[in-house]
């Protein structure tokens, strides 16, 4: 295999490498069919293990395995829609990278894994949530202050992996399934339950880095008292340009960042077909195509309607919801969480964030109710897709600086509760 790898690396183009690999596999399958079948089965088994959340921690904790090699391979094999597996990798990677940063050990291995995360399109979610740690690891690698150390070929970063799964429901007061939309974890949202207790999910909140969540609202009374200054207010003054930029990238409208940077958040929210030309004239820089104008107006309408839509969702989730409706609700939440949430420079209070967390709680109730009625779970089913979307929503919430720490804590506990419940059901998330 080493000779084959070296031969393939000497190929000058991808096409040449592909042809060389194809010839080698044809030769192996024809002349050594038993070895070919063994190789195929081994690769298939590794792919399955890399996408099974229940097995990831087991092989990471196996002292006889080269866990860093397996982790690097697993990150290449994990499927793009397997959010549960990515969550598991993200948890372990966070601990592992923190260990490297704190102790300066296994830097070369950490850099190699970070490089894979940065360049792989399938690992975008992991990169977005760990990019601050990846940056620190890269800086540590470039620094001359750390002492060189030998790379361990045994268990990489021992004792820093997620503990074995336990049943978190045995101490919860589970209500009968027929009592719809009643929270099944009546005590878990209380702050006292953040203390680890036997039989309950254990959360290490220091791993999630909440320093960036401390928001300082800069209220400039002089500006508010000056009508002329209000006309000059923009998302740059309101410190909303970063959130708007992410939103525009999501909409693929980022080439018009110049337009939005010249408006305030309130002005952006009220752009529609009747006034967009006036806003463009106000900015007076470039033009925006008619197609882009239409897309901007549709997106700002979704921004305006967001609060009402969330209120409608809260009412709808108190009723019986079909799997198809639930999947549609999840799709809406995943989409709307990419939209900018106004900070304290734009609005007073955090009612929008509270509504989002409450919707997530009710969505979790619906998911738990439906999980209680099935015997097995398939990723591509409506319920399986809803679970993946729910976990994606959680990642978007914990990555948003406008949510308060307690709201982040609640969202994480919702996600952990869902994952523990899924772990108890036979499933196929491959």
GROMACS .gro file of C-alpha atoms in nm:
model
  430
    1UNK     CA    1   0.000   0.000   0.000
    2UNK     CA    2   0.286   0.235   0.077
    3UNK     CA    3   0.440   0.171  -0.264
    4UNK     CA    4   0.104   0.230  -0.432
    5UNK     CA    5   0.061   0.558  -0.243
    6UNK     CA    6   0.409   0.676  -0.342
    7UNK     CA    7   0.345   0.582  -0.705
    8UNK     CA    8   0.014   0.769  -0.708
    9UNK     CA    9   0.171   1.079  -0.554
   10UNK     CA   10   0.423   1.089  -0.838
   11UNK     CA   11   0.145   1.128  -1.095
   12UNK     CA   12   0.139   1.477  -1.240
   13UNK     CA   13  -0.237   1.515  -1.278
   14UNK     CA   14  -0.556   1.396  -1.113
   15UNK     CA   15  -0.657   1.213  -1.430
   16UNK     CA   16  -0.329   1.025  -1.443
   17UNK     CA   17  -0.358   0.937  -1.075
   18UNK     CA   18  -0.714   0.813  -1.124
   19UNK     CA   19  -0.612   0.594  -1.417
   20UNK     CA   20  -0.319   0.450  -1.221
   21UNK     CA   21  -0.541   0.373  -0.924
   22UNK     CA   22  -0.804   0.213  -1.147
   23UNK     CA   23  -0.542  -0.010  -1.308
   24UNK     CA   24  -0.411  -0.118  -0.969
   25UNK     CA   25  -0.757  -0.204  -0.840
   26UNK     CA   26  -0.838  -0.397  -1.157
   27UNK     CA   27  -0.516  -0.593  -1.116
   28UNK     CA   28  -0.594  -0.666  -0.752
   29UNK     CA   29  -0.954  -0.772  -0.818
   30UNK     CA   30  -0.857  -1.003  -1.105
   31UNK     CA   31  -0.541  -1.163  -0.968
   32UNK     CA   32  -0.610  -1.146  -0.595
   33UNK     CA   33  -0.991  -1.155  -0.557
   34UNK     CA   34  -0.980  -1.262  -0.191
   35UNK     CA   35  -0.760  -0.967  -0.100
   36UNK     CA   36  -0.977  -0.732  -0.303
   37UNK     CA   37  -1.292  -0.846  -0.120
   38UNK     CA   38  -1.112  -0.814   0.213
   39UNK     CA   39  -1.003  -0.460   0.127
   40UNK     CA   40  -1.352  -0.363   0.014
   41UNK     CA   41  -1.516  -0.502   0.329
   42UNK     CA   42  -1.263  -0.332   0.552
   43UNK     CA   43  -1.325   0.006   0.386
   44UNK     CA   44  -1.700  -0.043   0.411
   45UNK     CA   45  -1.671  -0.135   0.779
   46UNK     CA   46  -1.459   0.172   0.850
   47UNK     CA   47  -1.710   0.395   0.676
   48UNK     CA   48  -1.994   0.248   0.882
   49UNK     CA   49  -1.802   0.287   1.208
   50UNK     CA   50  -1.709   0.645   1.120
   51UNK     CA   51  -2.076   0.730   1.078
   52UNK     CA   52  -2.209   0.549   1.385
   53UNK     CA   53  -2.222   0.791   1.682
   54UNK     CA   54  -2.248   0.505   1.932
   55UNK     CA   55  -1.916   0.354   1.818
   56UNK     CA   56  -1.707   0.667   1.777
   57UNK     CA   57  -1.623   0.714   2.144
   58UNK     CA   58  -1.552   0.342   2.185
   59UNK     CA   59  -1.275   0.332   1.926
   60UNK     CA   60  -1.142   0.670   2.034
   61UNK     CA   61  -1.103   0.532   2.387
   62UNK     CA   62  -0.945   0.206   2.271
   63UNK     CA   63  -0.587   0.214   2.408
   64UNK     CA   64  -0.466  -0.036   2.145
   65UNK     CA   65  -0.569   0.181   1.848
   66UNK     CA   66  -0.388   0.475   1.694
   67UNK     CA   67  -0.677   0.703   1.771
   68UNK     CA   68  -0.536   1.007   1.591
   69UNK     CA   69  -0.499   0.804   1.270
   70UNK     CA   70  -0.853   0.669   1.301
   71UNK     CA   71  -0.988   1.015   1.380
   72UNK     CA   72  -0.821   1.162   1.071
   73UNK     CA   73  -0.968   0.883   0.857
   74UNK     CA   74  -1.312   0.909   1.017
   75UNK     CA   75  -1.333   1.281   0.942
   76UNK     CA   76  -1.277   1.197   0.575
   77UNK     CA   77  -1.542   0.923   0.577
   78UNK     CA   78  -1.819   1.089   0.779
   79UNK     CA   79  -2.118   1.172   0.562
   80UNK     CA   80  -2.224   1.530   0.512
   81UNK     CA   81  -2.578   1.481   0.645
   82UNK     CA   82  -2.475   1.284   0.953
   83UNK     CA   83  -2.508   1.562   1.209
   84UNK     CA   84  -2.507   1.327   1.508
   85UNK     CA   85  -2.168   1.184   1.415
   86UNK     CA   86  -2.031   1.532   1.348
   87UNK     CA   87  -2.155   1.643   1.689
   88UNK     CA   88  -1.965   1.354   1.847
   89UNK     CA   89  -1.647   1.443   1.658
   90UNK     CA   90  -1.688   1.809   1.746
   91UNK     CA   91  -1.717   1.731   2.116
   92UNK     CA   92  -1.403   1.517   2.118
   93UNK     CA   93  -1.208   1.751   1.891
   94UNK     CA   94  -1.285   2.045   2.118
   95UNK     CA   95  -1.139   1.863   2.417
   96UNK     CA   96  -0.841   1.735   2.221
   97UNK     CA   97  -0.749   2.073   2.074
   98UNK     CA   98  -0.787   2.241   2.413
   99UNK     CA   99  -0.547   1.983   2.554
  100UNK     CA  100  -0.294   2.058   2.280
  101UNK     CA  101  -0.324   2.434   2.334
  102UNK     CA  102  -0.289   2.407   2.712
  103UNK     CA  103  -0.003   2.155   2.723
  104UNK     CA  104   0.170   2.208   2.387
  105UNK     CA  105   0.161   1.834   2.312
  106UNK     CA  106   0.090   1.646   1.988
  107UNK     CA  107   0.105   1.971   1.791
  108UNK     CA  108   0.201   1.816   1.457
  109UNK     CA  109  -0.088   1.571   1.472
  110UNK     CA  110  -0.333   1.842   1.576
  111UNK     CA  111  -0.218   2.063   1.287
  112UNK     CA  112  -0.271   1.779   1.040
  113UNK     CA  113  -0.625   1.720   1.165
  114UNK     CA  114  -0.696   2.094   1.165
  115UNK     CA  115  -0.574   2.119   0.806
  116UNK     CA  116  -0.816   1.844   0.704
  117UNK     CA  117  -1.105   2.023   0.877
  118UNK     CA  118  -1.018   2.351   0.705
  119UNK     CA  119  -0.999   2.213   0.352
  120UNK     CA  120  -1.287   1.962   0.356
  121UNK     CA  121  -1.627   2.099   0.239
  122UNK     CA  122  -1.806   1.824   0.434
  123UNK     CA  123  -1.659   1.951   0.761
  124UNK     CA  124  -1.775   2.312   0.731
  125UNK     CA  125  -1.996   2.290   1.041
  126UNK     CA  126  -1.707   2.155   1.249
  127UNK     CA  127  -1.474   2.423   1.115
  128UNK     CA  128  -1.720   2.704   1.191
  129UNK     CA  129  -1.756   2.591   1.553
  130UNK     CA  130  -1.389   2.514   1.618
  131UNK     CA  131  -1.216   2.777   1.405
  132UNK     CA  132  -1.100   2.973   1.711
  133UNK     CA  133  -0.927   2.661   1.845
  134UNK     CA  134  -0.787   2.573   1.502
  135UNK     CA  135  -0.641   2.923   1.477
  136UNK     CA  136  -0.474   2.885   1.816
  137UNK     CA  137  -0.329   2.547   1.719
  138UNK     CA  138  -0.189   2.693   1.396
  139UNK     CA  139  -0.041   2.985   1.588
  140UNK     CA  140   0.110   2.744   1.837
  141UNK     CA  141   0.262   2.547   1.552
  142UNK     CA  142   0.420   2.862   1.407
  143UNK     CA  143   0.553   2.970   1.742
  144UNK     CA  144   0.904   2.874   1.849
  145UNK     CA  145   0.818   2.878   2.217
  146UNK     CA  146   0.695   2.520   2.249
  147UNK     CA  147   0.939   2.238   2.305
  148UNK     CA  148   0.947   1.956   2.045
  149UNK     CA  149   0.810   1.632   2.176
  150UNK     CA  150   0.777   1.283   2.040
  151UNK     CA  151   0.445   1.187   1.890
  152UNK     CA  152   0.266   0.918   2.078
  153UNK     CA  153   0.147   0.629   1.864
  154UNK     CA  154  -0.082   0.500   2.134
  155UNK     CA  155  -0.405   0.652   2.252
  156UNK     CA  156  -0.403   1.015   2.138
  157UNK     CA  157  -0.504   1.265   2.411
  158UNK     CA  158  -0.611   0.994   2.660
  159UNK     CA  159  -0.891   1.058   2.911
  160UNK     CA  160  -1.030   1.350   2.712
  161UNK     CA  161  -1.311   1.175   2.532
  162UNK     CA  162  -1.680   1.171   2.602
  163UNK     CA  163  -1.765   0.930   2.885
  164UNK     CA  164  -1.969   0.619   2.802
  165UNK     CA  165  -2.333   0.684   2.731
  166UNK     CA  166  -2.570   0.640   3.025
  167UNK     CA  167  -2.945   0.649   3.038
  168UNK     CA  168  -3.038   1.007   3.132
  169UNK     CA  169  -3.406   0.932   3.161
  170UNK     CA  170  -3.406   0.698   3.458
  171UNK     CA  171  -3.430   0.987   3.707
  172UNK     CA  172  -3.663   1.200   3.496
  173UNK     CA  173  -4.034   1.193   3.557
  174UNK     CA  174  -4.143   1.069   3.214
  175UNK     CA  175  -4.507   1.149   3.139
  176UNK     CA  176  -4.732   0.909   2.950
  177UNK     CA  177  -4.712   0.941   2.572
  178UNK     CA  178  -5.077   1.042   2.540
  179UNK     CA  179  -5.014   1.367   2.728
  180UNK     CA  180  -4.906   1.560   2.424
  181UNK     CA  181  -4.672   1.858   2.426
  182UNK     CA  182  -4.588   1.824   2.794
  183UNK     CA  183  -4.217   1.860   2.869
  184UNK     CA  184  -4.066   1.523   2.949
  185UNK     CA  185  -3.777   1.671   3.146
  186UNK     CA  186  -3.955   1.887   3.411
  187UNK     CA  187  -3.642   1.960   3.615
  188UNK     CA  188  -3.362   1.968   3.361
  189UNK     CA  189  -3.397   2.339   3.284
  190UNK     CA  190  -3.331   2.444   3.642
  191UNK     CA  191  -2.977   2.582   3.698
  192UNK     CA  192  -2.919   2.335   3.983
  193UNK     CA  193  -2.937   2.052   3.733
  194UNK     CA  194  -2.618   2.171   3.565
  195UNK     CA  195  -2.436   1.994   3.847
  196UNK     CA  196  -2.341   1.644   3.740
  197UNK     CA  197  -2.556   1.376   3.898
  198UNK     CA  198  -2.566   1.000   3.844
  199UNK     CA  199  -2.798   0.904   3.565
  200UNK     CA  200  -2.827   1.254   3.418
  201UNK     CA  201  -2.647   1.405   3.118
  202UNK     CA  202  -2.320   1.567   3.216
  203UNK     CA  203  -2.224   1.894   3.048
  204UNK     CA  204  -1.882   2.054   3.061
  205UNK     CA  205  -1.981   2.408   2.980
  206UNK     CA  206  -1.623   2.536   2.987
  207UNK     CA  207  -1.567   2.353   2.660
  208UNK     CA  208  -1.798   2.583   2.468
  209UNK     CA  209  -1.622   2.913   2.531
  210UNK     CA  210  -1.883   3.166   2.635
  211UNK     CA  211  -1.653   3.466   2.659
  212UNK     CA  212  -1.771   3.585   2.319
  213UNK     CA  213  -2.131   3.586   2.440
  214UNK     CA  214  -2.082   3.882   2.672
  215UNK     CA  215  -2.238   4.170   2.483
  216UNK     CA  216  -2.188   4.535   2.570
  217UNK     CA  217  -2.462   4.762   2.441
  218UNK     CA  218  -2.320   5.100   2.350
  219UNK     CA  219  -2.602   5.345   2.401
  220UNK     CA  220  -2.498   5.685   2.271
  221UNK     CA  221  -2.748   5.935   2.409
  222UNK     CA  222  -2.598   6.216   2.207
  223UNK     CA  223  -2.654   6.024   1.885
  224UNK     CA  224  -3.011   5.938   1.979
  225UNK     CA  225  -3.082   6.300   2.048
  226UNK     CA  226  -2.953   6.418   1.712
  227UNK     CA  227  -3.194   6.353   1.419
  228UNK     CA  228  -2.916   6.405   1.167
  229UNK     CA  229  -2.706   6.137   1.336
  230UNK     CA  230  -2.999   5.894   1.319
  231UNK     CA  231  -3.000   5.934   0.942
  232UNK     CA  232  -2.634   5.833   0.935
  233UNK     CA  233  -2.684   5.525   1.154
  234UNK     CA  234  -2.565   5.205   0.983
  235UNK     CA  235  -2.511   4.842   1.073
  236UNK     CA  236  -2.143   4.932   1.111
  237UNK     CA  237  -2.229   5.167   1.399
  238UNK     CA  238  -2.464   4.906   1.538
  239UNK     CA  239  -2.198   4.632   1.519
  240UNK     CA  240  -2.429   4.421   1.302
  241UNK     CA  241  -2.212   4.410   0.990
  242UNK     CA  242  -2.066   4.068   1.077
  243UNK     CA  243  -2.408   3.907   1.125
  244UNK     CA  244  -2.540   4.067   0.806
  245UNK     CA  245  -2.233   3.953   0.612
  246UNK     CA  246  -2.292   3.590   0.716
  247UNK     CA  247  -2.656   3.623   0.617
  248UNK     CA  248  -2.565   3.762   0.275
  249UNK     CA  249  -2.318   3.478   0.217
  250UNK     CA  250  -2.594   3.232   0.305
  251UNK     CA  251  -2.823   3.403   0.052
  252UNK     CA  252  -2.537   3.432  -0.201
  253UNK     CA  253  -2.588   3.807  -0.208
  254UNK     CA  254  -2.253   3.896  -0.050
  255UNK     CA  255  -2.147   4.102  -0.353
  256UNK     CA  256  -2.399   4.361  -0.234
  257UNK     CA  257  -2.247   4.401   0.110
  258UNK     CA  258  -2.167   4.764   0.020
  259UNK     CA  259  -2.541   4.836  -0.003
  260UNK     CA  260  -2.632   4.691   0.335
  261UNK     CA  261  -2.333   4.847   0.511
  262UNK     CA  262  -2.479   5.190   0.433
  263UNK     CA  263  -2.814   5.115   0.600
  264UNK     CA  264  -2.927   5.061   0.958
  265UNK     CA  265  -3.075   4.731   1.070
  266UNK     CA  266  -3.424   4.884   1.083
  267UNK     CA  267  -3.389   5.013   0.727
  268UNK     CA  268  -3.276   4.671   0.606
  269UNK     CA  269  -3.572   4.508   0.777
  270UNK     CA  270  -3.820   4.733   0.595
  271UNK     CA  271  -3.682   4.707   0.243
  272UNK     CA  272  -3.955   4.601  -0.001
  273UNK     CA  273  -4.042   4.626  -0.370
  274UNK     CA  274  -4.185   4.976  -0.326
  275UNK     CA  275  -3.885   5.139  -0.160
  276UNK     CA  276  -3.574   4.944  -0.258
  277UNK     CA  277  -3.495   5.187  -0.540
  278UNK     CA  278  -3.505   5.474  -0.289
  279UNK     CA  279  -3.261   5.292  -0.061
  280UNK     CA  280  -3.029   5.224  -0.356
  281UNK     CA  281  -3.045   5.593  -0.449
  282UNK     CA  282  -2.967   5.686  -0.088
  283UNK     CA  283  -2.653   5.472  -0.092
  284UNK     CA  284  -2.566   5.614  -0.436
  285UNK     CA  285  -2.272   5.385  -0.513
  286UNK     CA  286  -2.352   5.108  -0.759
  287UNK     CA  287  -2.651   4.938  -0.910
  288UNK     CA  288  -2.826   4.616  -0.813
  289UNK     CA  289  -2.976   4.387  -1.075
  290UNK     CA  290  -3.352   4.335  -1.083
  291UNK     CA  291  -3.311   3.968  -0.997
  292UNK     CA  292  -3.100   4.052  -0.693
  293UNK     CA  293  -3.347   4.322  -0.589
  294UNK     CA  294  -3.628   4.067  -0.593
  295UNK     CA  295  -3.425   3.823  -0.385
  296UNK     CA  296  -3.334   4.096  -0.136
  297UNK     CA  297  -3.699   4.194  -0.097
  298UNK     CA  298  -3.807   3.834  -0.040
  299UNK     CA  299  -3.535   3.792   0.222
  300UNK     CA  300  -3.615   4.114   0.406
  301UNK     CA  301  -3.983   4.014   0.409
  302UNK     CA  302  -3.880   3.689   0.582
  303UNK     CA  303  -3.686   3.906   0.827
  304UNK     CA  304  -3.994   4.121   0.897
  305UNK     CA  305  -4.226   3.823   0.928
  306UNK     CA  306  -3.993   3.624   1.154
  307UNK     CA  307  -4.150   3.722   1.487
  308UNK     CA  308  -4.503   3.648   1.367
  309UNK     CA  309  -4.394   3.319   1.212
  310UNK     CA  310  -4.236   3.213   1.540
  311UNK     CA  311  -4.556   3.298   1.726
  312UNK     CA  312  -4.754   3.093   1.475
  313UNK     CA  313  -4.511   2.805   1.526
  314UNK     CA  314  -4.559   2.820   1.902
  315UNK     CA  315  -4.934   2.784   1.854
  316UNK     CA  316  -4.903   2.510   1.592
  317UNK     CA  317  -4.667   2.303   1.807
  318UNK     CA  318  -4.928   2.288   2.083
  319UNK     CA  319  -5.144   2.083   1.848
  320UNK     CA  320  -5.098   1.747   1.678
  321UNK     CA  321  -4.820   1.775   1.419
  322UNK     CA  322  -4.760   1.528   1.136
  323UNK     CA  323  -4.404   1.411   1.053
  324UNK     CA  324  -4.420   1.606   0.728
  325UNK     CA  325  -4.526   1.927   0.906
  326UNK     CA  326  -4.257   1.875   1.169
  327UNK     CA  327  -3.991   1.841   0.899
  328UNK     CA  328  -4.117   2.162   0.735
  329UNK     CA  329  -4.104   2.346   1.068
  330UNK     CA  330  -3.746   2.227   1.117
  331UNK     CA  331  -3.652   2.346   0.769
  332UNK     CA  332  -3.793   2.690   0.846
  333UNK     CA  333  -3.603   2.713   1.175
  334UNK     CA  334  -3.278   2.604   1.013
  335UNK     CA  335  -3.326   2.867   0.743
  336UNK     CA  336  -3.434   3.155   0.966
  337UNK     CA  337  -3.146   3.099   1.211
  338UNK     CA  338  -2.910   3.206   0.932
  339UNK     CA  339  -3.081   3.547   0.936
  340UNK     CA  340  -2.930   3.825   1.150
  341UNK     CA  341  -3.070   3.865   1.501
  342UNK     CA  342  -3.062   4.228   1.620
  343UNK     CA  343  -2.830   4.299   1.910
  344UNK     CA  344  -2.879   4.546   2.194
  345UNK     CA  345  -2.767   4.832   1.973
  346UNK     CA  346  -3.077   4.772   1.759
  347UNK     CA  347  -3.352   4.659   1.996
  348UNK     CA  348  -3.430   4.649   2.366
  349UNK     CA  349  -3.446   4.306   2.525
  350UNK     CA  350  -3.409   3.960   2.377
  351UNK     CA  351  -3.767   3.858   2.304
  352UNK     CA  352  -3.674   3.711   1.966
  353UNK     CA  353  -3.410   3.486   2.120
  354UNK     CA  354  -3.655   3.377   2.390
  355UNK     CA  355  -3.913   3.285   2.127
  356UNK     CA  356  -3.656   3.083   1.932
  357UNK     CA  357  -3.553   2.885   2.240
  358UNK     CA  358  -3.917   2.823   2.328
  359UNK     CA  359  -3.985   2.697   1.976
  360UNK     CA  360  -3.685   2.466   2.007
  361UNK     CA  361  -3.827   2.330   2.332
  362UNK     CA  362  -4.165   2.258   2.174
  363UNK     CA  363  -3.999   2.102   1.870
  364UNK     CA  364  -3.807   1.876   2.105
  365UNK     CA  365  -4.133   1.770   2.271
  366UNK     CA  366  -4.269   1.673   1.931
  367UNK     CA  367  -3.956   1.478   1.841
  368UNK     CA  368  -3.950   1.290   2.171
  369UNK     CA  369  -4.317   1.203   2.134
  370UNK     CA  370  -4.262   1.062   1.785
  371UNK     CA  371  -3.947   0.877   1.888
  372UNK     CA  372  -4.154   0.704   2.154
  373UNK     CA  373  -4.381   0.557   1.886
  374UNK     CA  374  -4.119   0.396   1.661
  375UNK     CA  375  -3.904   0.084   1.687
  376UNK     CA  376  -3.616   0.192   1.463
  377UNK     CA  377  -3.486   0.515   1.313
  378UNK     CA  378  -3.359   0.578   0.959
  379UNK     CA  379  -3.165   0.893   0.872
  380UNK     CA  380  -3.347   0.955   0.544
  381UNK     CA  381  -3.693   0.922   0.700
  382UNK     CA  382  -3.889   1.238   0.780
  383UNK     CA  383  -3.816   1.192   1.149
  384UNK     CA  384  -3.448   1.125   1.087
  385UNK     CA  385  -3.416   1.437   0.873
  386UNK     CA  386  -3.600   1.638   1.138
  387UNK     CA  387  -3.351   1.523   1.402
  388UNK     CA  388  -3.055   1.621   1.186
  389UNK     CA  389  -3.209   1.962   1.118
  390UNK     CA  390  -3.278   2.012   1.488
  391UNK     CA  391  -2.913   1.948   1.571
  392UNK     CA  392  -2.808   2.188   1.294
  393UNK     CA  393  -3.033   2.452   1.451
  394UNK     CA  394  -2.860   2.395   1.784
  395UNK     CA  395  -2.521   2.455   1.623
  396UNK     CA  396  -2.648   2.779   1.471
  397UNK     CA  397  -2.781   2.896   1.808
  398UNK     CA  398  -2.464   2.825   2.005
  399UNK     CA  399  -2.261   2.998   1.735
  400UNK     CA  400  -2.472   3.316   1.750
  401UNK     CA  401  -2.337   3.587   1.979
  402UNK     CA  402  -2.676   3.746   2.047
  403UNK     CA  403  -2.805   3.451   2.252
  404UNK     CA  404  -2.751   3.476   2.626
  405UNK     CA  405  -2.551   3.216   2.814
  406UNK     CA  406  -2.857   3.058   2.977
  407UNK     CA  407  -3.028   3.032   2.638
  408UNK     CA  408  -2.720   2.853   2.503
  409UNK     CA  409  -2.723   2.620   2.803
  410UNK     CA  410  -3.089   2.535   2.746
  411UNK     CA  411  -3.036   2.471   2.376
  412UNK     CA  412  -2.742   2.242   2.448
  413UNK     CA  413  -2.944   2.046   2.701
  414UNK     CA  414  -3.228   2.009   2.453
  415UNK     CA  415  -2.984   1.869   2.196
  416UNK     CA  416  -2.821   1.635   2.448
  417UNK     CA  417  -3.161   1.508   2.562
  418UNK     CA  418  -3.254   1.434   2.201
  419UNK     CA  419  -2.924   1.258   2.130
  420UNK     CA  420  -2.950   1.040   2.439
  421UNK     CA  421  -3.300   0.938   2.335
  422UNK     CA  422  -3.185   0.857   1.983
  423UNK     CA  423  -2.899   0.647   2.123
  424UNK     CA  424  -3.158   0.419   2.285
  425UNK     CA  425  -3.329   0.339   1.954
  426UNK     CA  426  -3.198   0.103   1.682
  427UNK     CA  427  -3.104   0.334   1.397
  428UNK     CA  428  -2.938   0.364   1.061
  429UNK     CA  429  -2.779   0.707   1.025
  430UNK     CA  430  -2.544   0.602   0.744
   0.00000   0.00000   0.00000
